[in-house]
PDB file of C-alpha atoms in Angstrom:
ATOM      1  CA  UNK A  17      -0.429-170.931  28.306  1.00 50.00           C
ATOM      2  CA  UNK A  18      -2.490-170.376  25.323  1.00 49.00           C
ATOM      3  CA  UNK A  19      -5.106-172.700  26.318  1.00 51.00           C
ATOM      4  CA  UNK A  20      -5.456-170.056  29.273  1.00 49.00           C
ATOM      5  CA  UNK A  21      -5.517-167.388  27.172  1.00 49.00           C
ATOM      6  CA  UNK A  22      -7.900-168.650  24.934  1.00 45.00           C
ATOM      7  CA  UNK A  23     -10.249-168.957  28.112  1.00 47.00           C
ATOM      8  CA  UNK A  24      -9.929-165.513  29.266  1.00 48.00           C
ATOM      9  CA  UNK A  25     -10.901-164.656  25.725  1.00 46.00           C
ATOM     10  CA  UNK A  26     -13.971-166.779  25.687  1.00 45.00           C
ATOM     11  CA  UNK A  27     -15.078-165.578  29.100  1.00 47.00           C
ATOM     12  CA  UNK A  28     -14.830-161.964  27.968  1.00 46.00           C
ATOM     13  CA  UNK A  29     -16.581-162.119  24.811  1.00 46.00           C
ATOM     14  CA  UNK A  30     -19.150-164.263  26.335  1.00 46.00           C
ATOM     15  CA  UNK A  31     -19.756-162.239  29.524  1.00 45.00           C
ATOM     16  CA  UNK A  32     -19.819-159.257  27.009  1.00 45.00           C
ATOM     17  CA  UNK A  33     -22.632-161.116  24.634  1.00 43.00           C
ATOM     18  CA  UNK A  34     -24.520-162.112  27.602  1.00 44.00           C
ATOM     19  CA  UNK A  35     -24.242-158.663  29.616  1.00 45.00           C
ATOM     20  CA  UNK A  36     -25.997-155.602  28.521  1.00 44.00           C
ATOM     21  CA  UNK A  37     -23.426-153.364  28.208  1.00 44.00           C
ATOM     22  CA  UNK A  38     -23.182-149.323  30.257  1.00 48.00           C
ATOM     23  CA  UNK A  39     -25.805-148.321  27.686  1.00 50.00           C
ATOM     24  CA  UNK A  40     -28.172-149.773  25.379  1.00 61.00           C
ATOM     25  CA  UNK A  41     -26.308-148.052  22.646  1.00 81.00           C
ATOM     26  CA  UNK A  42     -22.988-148.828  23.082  1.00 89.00           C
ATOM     27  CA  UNK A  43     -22.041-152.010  21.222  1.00 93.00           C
ATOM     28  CA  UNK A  44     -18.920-153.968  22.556  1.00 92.00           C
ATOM     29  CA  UNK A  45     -16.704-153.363  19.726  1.00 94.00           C
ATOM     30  CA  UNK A  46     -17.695-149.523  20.586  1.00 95.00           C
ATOM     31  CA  UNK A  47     -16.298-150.480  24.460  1.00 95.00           C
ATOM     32  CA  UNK A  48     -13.494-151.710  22.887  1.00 95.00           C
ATOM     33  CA  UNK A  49     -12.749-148.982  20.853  1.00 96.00           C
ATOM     34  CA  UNK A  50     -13.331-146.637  24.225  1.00 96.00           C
ATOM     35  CA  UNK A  51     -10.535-148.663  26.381  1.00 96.00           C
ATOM     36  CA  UNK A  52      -7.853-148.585  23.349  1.00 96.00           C
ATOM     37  CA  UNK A  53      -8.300-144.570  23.605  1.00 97.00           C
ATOM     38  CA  UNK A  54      -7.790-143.984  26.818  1.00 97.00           C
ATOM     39  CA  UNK A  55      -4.892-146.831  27.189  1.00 97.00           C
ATOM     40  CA  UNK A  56      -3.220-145.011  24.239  1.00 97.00           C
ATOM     41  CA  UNK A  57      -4.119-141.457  25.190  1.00 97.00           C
ATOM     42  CA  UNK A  58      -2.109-142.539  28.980  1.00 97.00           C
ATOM     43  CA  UNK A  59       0.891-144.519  26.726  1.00 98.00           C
ATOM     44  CA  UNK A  60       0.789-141.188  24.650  1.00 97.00           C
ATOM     45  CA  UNK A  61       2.732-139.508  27.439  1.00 93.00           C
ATOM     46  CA  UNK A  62       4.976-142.179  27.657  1.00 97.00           C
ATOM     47  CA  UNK A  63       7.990-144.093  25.988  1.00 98.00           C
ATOM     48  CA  UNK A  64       6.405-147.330  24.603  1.00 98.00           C
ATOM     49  CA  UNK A  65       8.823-150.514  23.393  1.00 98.00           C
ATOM     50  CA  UNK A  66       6.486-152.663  21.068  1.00 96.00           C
ATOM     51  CA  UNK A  67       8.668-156.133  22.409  1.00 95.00           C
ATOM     52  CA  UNK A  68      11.009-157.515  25.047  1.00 95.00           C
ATOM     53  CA  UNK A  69      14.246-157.295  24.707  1.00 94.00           C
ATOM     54  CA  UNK A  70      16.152-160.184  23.078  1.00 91.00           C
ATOM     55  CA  UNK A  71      18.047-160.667  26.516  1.00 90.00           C
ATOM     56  CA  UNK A  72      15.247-159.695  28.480  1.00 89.00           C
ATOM     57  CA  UNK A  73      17.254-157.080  30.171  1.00 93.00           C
ATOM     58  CA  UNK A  74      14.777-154.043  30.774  1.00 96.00           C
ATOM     59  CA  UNK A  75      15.449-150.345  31.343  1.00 97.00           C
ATOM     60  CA  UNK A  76      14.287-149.738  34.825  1.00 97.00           C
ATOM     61  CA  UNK A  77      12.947-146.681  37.000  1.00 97.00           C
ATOM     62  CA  UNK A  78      10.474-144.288  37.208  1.00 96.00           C
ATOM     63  CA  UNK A  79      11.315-142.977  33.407  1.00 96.00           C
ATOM     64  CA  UNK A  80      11.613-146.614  31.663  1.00 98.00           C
ATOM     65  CA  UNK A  81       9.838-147.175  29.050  1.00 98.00           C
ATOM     66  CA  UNK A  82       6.433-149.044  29.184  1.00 98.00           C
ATOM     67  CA  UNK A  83       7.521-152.872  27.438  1.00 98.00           C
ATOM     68  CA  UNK A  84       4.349-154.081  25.296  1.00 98.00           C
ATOM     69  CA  UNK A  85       4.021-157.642  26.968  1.00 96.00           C
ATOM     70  CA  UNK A  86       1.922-159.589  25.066  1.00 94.00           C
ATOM     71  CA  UNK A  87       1.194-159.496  21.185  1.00 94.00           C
ATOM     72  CA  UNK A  88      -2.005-158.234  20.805  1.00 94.00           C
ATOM     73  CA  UNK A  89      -1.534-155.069  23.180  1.00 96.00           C
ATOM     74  CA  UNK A  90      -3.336-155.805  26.317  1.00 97.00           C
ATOM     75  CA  UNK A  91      -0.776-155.563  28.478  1.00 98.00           C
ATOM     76  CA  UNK A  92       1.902-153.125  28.783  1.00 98.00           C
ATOM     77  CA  UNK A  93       5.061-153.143  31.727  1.00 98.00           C
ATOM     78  CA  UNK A  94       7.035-150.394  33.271  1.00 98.00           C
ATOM     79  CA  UNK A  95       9.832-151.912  35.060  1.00 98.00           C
ATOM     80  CA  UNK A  96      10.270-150.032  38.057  1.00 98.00           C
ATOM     81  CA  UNK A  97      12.690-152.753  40.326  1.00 97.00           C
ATOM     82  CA  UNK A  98      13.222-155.568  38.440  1.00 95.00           C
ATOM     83  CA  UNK A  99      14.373-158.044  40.962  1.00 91.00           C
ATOM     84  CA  UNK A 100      16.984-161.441  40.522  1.00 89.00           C
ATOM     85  CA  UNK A 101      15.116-163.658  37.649  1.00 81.00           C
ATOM     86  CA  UNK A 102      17.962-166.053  37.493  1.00 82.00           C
ATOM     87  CA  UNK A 103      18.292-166.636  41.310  1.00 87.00           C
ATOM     88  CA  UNK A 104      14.320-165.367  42.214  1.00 92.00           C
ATOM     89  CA  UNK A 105      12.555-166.916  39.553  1.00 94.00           C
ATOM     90  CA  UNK A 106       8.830-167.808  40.001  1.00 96.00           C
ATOM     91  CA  UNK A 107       7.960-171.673  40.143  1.00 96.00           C
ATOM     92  CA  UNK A 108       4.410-173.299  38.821  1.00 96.00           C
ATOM     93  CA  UNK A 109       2.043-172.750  41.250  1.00 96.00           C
ATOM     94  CA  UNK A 110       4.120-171.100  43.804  1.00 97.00           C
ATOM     95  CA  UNK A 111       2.216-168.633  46.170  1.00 97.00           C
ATOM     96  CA  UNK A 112       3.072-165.187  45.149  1.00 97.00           C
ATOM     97  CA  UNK A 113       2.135-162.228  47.548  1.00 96.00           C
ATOM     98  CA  UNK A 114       1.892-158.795  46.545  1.00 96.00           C
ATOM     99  CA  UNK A 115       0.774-155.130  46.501  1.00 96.00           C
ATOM    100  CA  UNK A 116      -1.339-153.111  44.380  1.00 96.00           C
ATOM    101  CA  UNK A 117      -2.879-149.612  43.649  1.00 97.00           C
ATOM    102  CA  UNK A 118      -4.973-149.570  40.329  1.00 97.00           C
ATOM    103  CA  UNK A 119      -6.544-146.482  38.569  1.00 98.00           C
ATOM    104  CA  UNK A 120      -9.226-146.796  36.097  1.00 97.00           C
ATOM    105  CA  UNK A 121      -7.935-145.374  32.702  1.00 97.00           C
ATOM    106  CA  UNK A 122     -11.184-144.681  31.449  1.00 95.00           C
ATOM    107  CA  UNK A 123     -12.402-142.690  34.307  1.00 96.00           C
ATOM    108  CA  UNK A 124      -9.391-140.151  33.995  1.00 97.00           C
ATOM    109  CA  UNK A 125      -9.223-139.891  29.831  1.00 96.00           C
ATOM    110  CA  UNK A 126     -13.028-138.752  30.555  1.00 95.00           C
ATOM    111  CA  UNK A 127     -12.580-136.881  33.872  1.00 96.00           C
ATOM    112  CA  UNK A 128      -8.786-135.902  34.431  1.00 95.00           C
ATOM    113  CA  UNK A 129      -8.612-137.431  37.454  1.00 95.00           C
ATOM    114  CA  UNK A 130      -6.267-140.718  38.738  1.00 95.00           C
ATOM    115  CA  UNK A 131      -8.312-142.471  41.776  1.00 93.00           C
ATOM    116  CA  UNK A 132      -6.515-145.015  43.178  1.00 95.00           C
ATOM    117  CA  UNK A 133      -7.915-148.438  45.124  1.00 95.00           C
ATOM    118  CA  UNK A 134      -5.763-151.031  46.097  1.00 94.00           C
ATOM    119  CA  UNK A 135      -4.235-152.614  49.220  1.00 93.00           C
ATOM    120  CA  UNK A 136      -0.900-150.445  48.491  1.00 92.00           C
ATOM    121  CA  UNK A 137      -0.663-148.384  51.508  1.00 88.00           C
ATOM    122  CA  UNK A 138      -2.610-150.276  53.756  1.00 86.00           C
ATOM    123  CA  UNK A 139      -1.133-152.540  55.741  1.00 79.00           C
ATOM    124  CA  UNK A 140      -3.746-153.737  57.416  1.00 81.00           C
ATOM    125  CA  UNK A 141      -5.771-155.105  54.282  1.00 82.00           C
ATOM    126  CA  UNK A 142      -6.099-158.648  53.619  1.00 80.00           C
ATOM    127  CA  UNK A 143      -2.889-159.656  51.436  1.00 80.00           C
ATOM    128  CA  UNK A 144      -3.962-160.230  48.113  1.00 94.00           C
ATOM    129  CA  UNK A 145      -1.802-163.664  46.095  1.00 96.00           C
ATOM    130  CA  UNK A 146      -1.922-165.811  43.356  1.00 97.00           C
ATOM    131  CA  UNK A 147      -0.444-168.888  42.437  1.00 97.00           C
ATOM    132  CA  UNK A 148       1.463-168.416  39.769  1.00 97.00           C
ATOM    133  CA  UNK A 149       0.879-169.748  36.640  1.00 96.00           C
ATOM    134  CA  UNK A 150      -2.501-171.917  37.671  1.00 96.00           C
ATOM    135  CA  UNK A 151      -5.115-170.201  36.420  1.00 94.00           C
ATOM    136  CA  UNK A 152      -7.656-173.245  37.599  1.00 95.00           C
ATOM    137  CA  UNK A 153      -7.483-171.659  41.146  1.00 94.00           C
ATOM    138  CA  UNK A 154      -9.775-168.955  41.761  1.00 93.00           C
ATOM    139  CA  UNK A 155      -7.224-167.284  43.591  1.00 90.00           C
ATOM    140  CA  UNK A 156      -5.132-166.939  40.569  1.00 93.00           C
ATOM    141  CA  UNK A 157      -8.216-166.780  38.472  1.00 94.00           C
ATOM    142  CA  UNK A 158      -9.850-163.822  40.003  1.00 95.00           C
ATOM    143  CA  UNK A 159      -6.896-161.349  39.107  1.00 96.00           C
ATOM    144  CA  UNK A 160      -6.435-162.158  35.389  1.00 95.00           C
ATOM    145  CA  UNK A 161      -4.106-163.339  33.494  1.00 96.00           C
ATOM    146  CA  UNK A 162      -2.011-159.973  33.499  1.00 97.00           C
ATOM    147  CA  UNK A 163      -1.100-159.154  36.749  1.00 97.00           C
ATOM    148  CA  UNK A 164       0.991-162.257  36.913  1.00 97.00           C
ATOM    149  CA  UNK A 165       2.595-161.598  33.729  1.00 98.00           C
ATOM    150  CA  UNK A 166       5.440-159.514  34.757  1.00 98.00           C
ATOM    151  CA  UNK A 167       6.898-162.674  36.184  1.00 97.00           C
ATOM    152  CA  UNK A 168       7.286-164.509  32.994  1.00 96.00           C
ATOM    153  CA  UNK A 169      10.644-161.520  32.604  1.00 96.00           C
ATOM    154  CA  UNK A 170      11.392-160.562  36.127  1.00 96.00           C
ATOM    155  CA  UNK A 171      12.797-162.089  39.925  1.00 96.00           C
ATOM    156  CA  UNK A 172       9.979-162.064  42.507  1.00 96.00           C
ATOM    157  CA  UNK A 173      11.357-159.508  44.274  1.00 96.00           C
ATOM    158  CA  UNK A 174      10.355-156.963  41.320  1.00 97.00           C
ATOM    159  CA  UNK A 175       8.454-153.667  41.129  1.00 98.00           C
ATOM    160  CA  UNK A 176       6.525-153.045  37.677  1.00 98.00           C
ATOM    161  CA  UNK A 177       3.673-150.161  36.335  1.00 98.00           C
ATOM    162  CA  UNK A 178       1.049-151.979  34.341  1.00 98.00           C
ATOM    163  CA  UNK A 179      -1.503-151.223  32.146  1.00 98.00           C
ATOM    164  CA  UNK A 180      -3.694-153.849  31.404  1.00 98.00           C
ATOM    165  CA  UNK A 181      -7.161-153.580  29.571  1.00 97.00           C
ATOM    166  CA  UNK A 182     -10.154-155.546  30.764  1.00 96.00           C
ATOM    167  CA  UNK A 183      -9.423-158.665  28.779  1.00 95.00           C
ATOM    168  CA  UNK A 184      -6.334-159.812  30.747  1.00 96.00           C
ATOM    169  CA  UNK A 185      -7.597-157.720  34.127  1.00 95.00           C
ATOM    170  CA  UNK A 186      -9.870-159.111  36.667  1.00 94.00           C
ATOM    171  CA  UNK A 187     -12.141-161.518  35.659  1.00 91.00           C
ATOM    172  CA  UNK A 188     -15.199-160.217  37.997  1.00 90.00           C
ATOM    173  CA  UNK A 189     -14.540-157.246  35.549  1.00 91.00           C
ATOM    174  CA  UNK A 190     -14.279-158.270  31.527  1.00 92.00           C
ATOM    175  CA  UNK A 191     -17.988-157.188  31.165  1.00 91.00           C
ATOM    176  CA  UNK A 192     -17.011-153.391  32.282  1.00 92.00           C
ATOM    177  CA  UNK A 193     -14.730-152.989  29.514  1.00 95.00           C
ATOM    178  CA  UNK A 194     -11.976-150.281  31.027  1.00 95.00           C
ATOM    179  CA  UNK A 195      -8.734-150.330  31.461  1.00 97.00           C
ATOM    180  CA  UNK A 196      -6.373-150.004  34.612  1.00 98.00           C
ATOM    181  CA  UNK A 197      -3.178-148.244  35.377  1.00 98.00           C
ATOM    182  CA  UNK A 198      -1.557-150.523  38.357  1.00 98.00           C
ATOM    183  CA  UNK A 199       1.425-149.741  40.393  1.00 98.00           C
ATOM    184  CA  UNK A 200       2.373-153.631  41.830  1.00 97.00           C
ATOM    185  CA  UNK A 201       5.194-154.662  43.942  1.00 97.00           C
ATOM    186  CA  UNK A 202       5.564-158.876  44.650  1.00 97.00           C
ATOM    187  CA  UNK A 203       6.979-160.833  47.342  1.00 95.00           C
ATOM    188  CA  UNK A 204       7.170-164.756  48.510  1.00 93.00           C
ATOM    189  CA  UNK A 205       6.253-163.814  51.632  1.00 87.00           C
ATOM    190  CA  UNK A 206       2.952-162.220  53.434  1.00 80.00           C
ATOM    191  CA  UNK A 207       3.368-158.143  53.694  1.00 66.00           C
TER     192      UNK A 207
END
């Protein structure tokens, strides 16, 4: 698990060194620096828990708190539905189905507005799954690290809010540098 982390890391710094960034100007620690704003500005509105619970039993609904999920802030979990974890667990590599809207942080901290994208509402959209835990599959690969970390707490059957900046997010994004707002429900089987 840190070995995979560790990789993310090193593919976002070096697609950041490699990539020009938005503008000339703009320095990645300044990106950085953007994405923590507008993740806090969004958590500012919201009860934040800095760590899991010692018996991983979460407040859930629509007014639960967001958990911090990882140490260095990068990923933060409402727990809207938290499913079974004792009976529903997630195995290694098991195919994990789900749903998704995302909205770009940055875009409403600047603008005011939430746009969502996502495969949500739409049932006829190509399901979108990883397998869990094996980051050496592009299918798992391609969403980041984050979107599968609400299964390290919670049964498969769970719903969760996430916000997760670009360092854990999808790895076709690191380079952009913003941070999303996603709404996910997962499943074991296709939806």
């Amino acid at each position: 698990m840190r070995n995979t982390k560790l990789l993310f890391f090193l593919l976002a710094f070096m697609t950041a060194v490699l990539m020009p960034s938005c503008s000339d100007s703009e320095s990645y620690a300044e990106l950085l620096e953007k994405e923590r704003h507008a993740a806090n500005a969004y958590l500012a509105n919201c009860r934040v828990v800095n760590e899991i619970p010692a018996d991983t039993v979460f407040e859930v609904g629509s007014d639960a708190p967001y958990y911090r999920i990882d140490s260095e802030g990068n990923v933060y979990m409402q727990v809207i539905k938290a499913g079974d974890r004792k009976s529903d667990k997630a195995k290694a590599s098991e195919r994990i189905y789900f749903r998704y809207m995302r909205y770009n942080l940055y875009y409403w901290y600047t603008y005011g507005e939430m746009l969502g994208e996502g495969n949500e509402n739409d049932m006829k959209a190509a399901p979108t799954y990883f397998q869990y835990g094996n980051y050496s599959l592009t299918t798992s690969a391609q969403w980041g690290y984050g979107i599968q970390m609400p299964l390290n707490f919670l049964g498969v059957d769970s719903e969760v809010n996430l916000i997760i900046k670009s360092q854990y997010g999808w790895s076709s994004e690191i380079a952009s540098v913003q941070p999303y707002l996603y709404h996910v429900r997962y499943f074991r089987n296709k939806i």
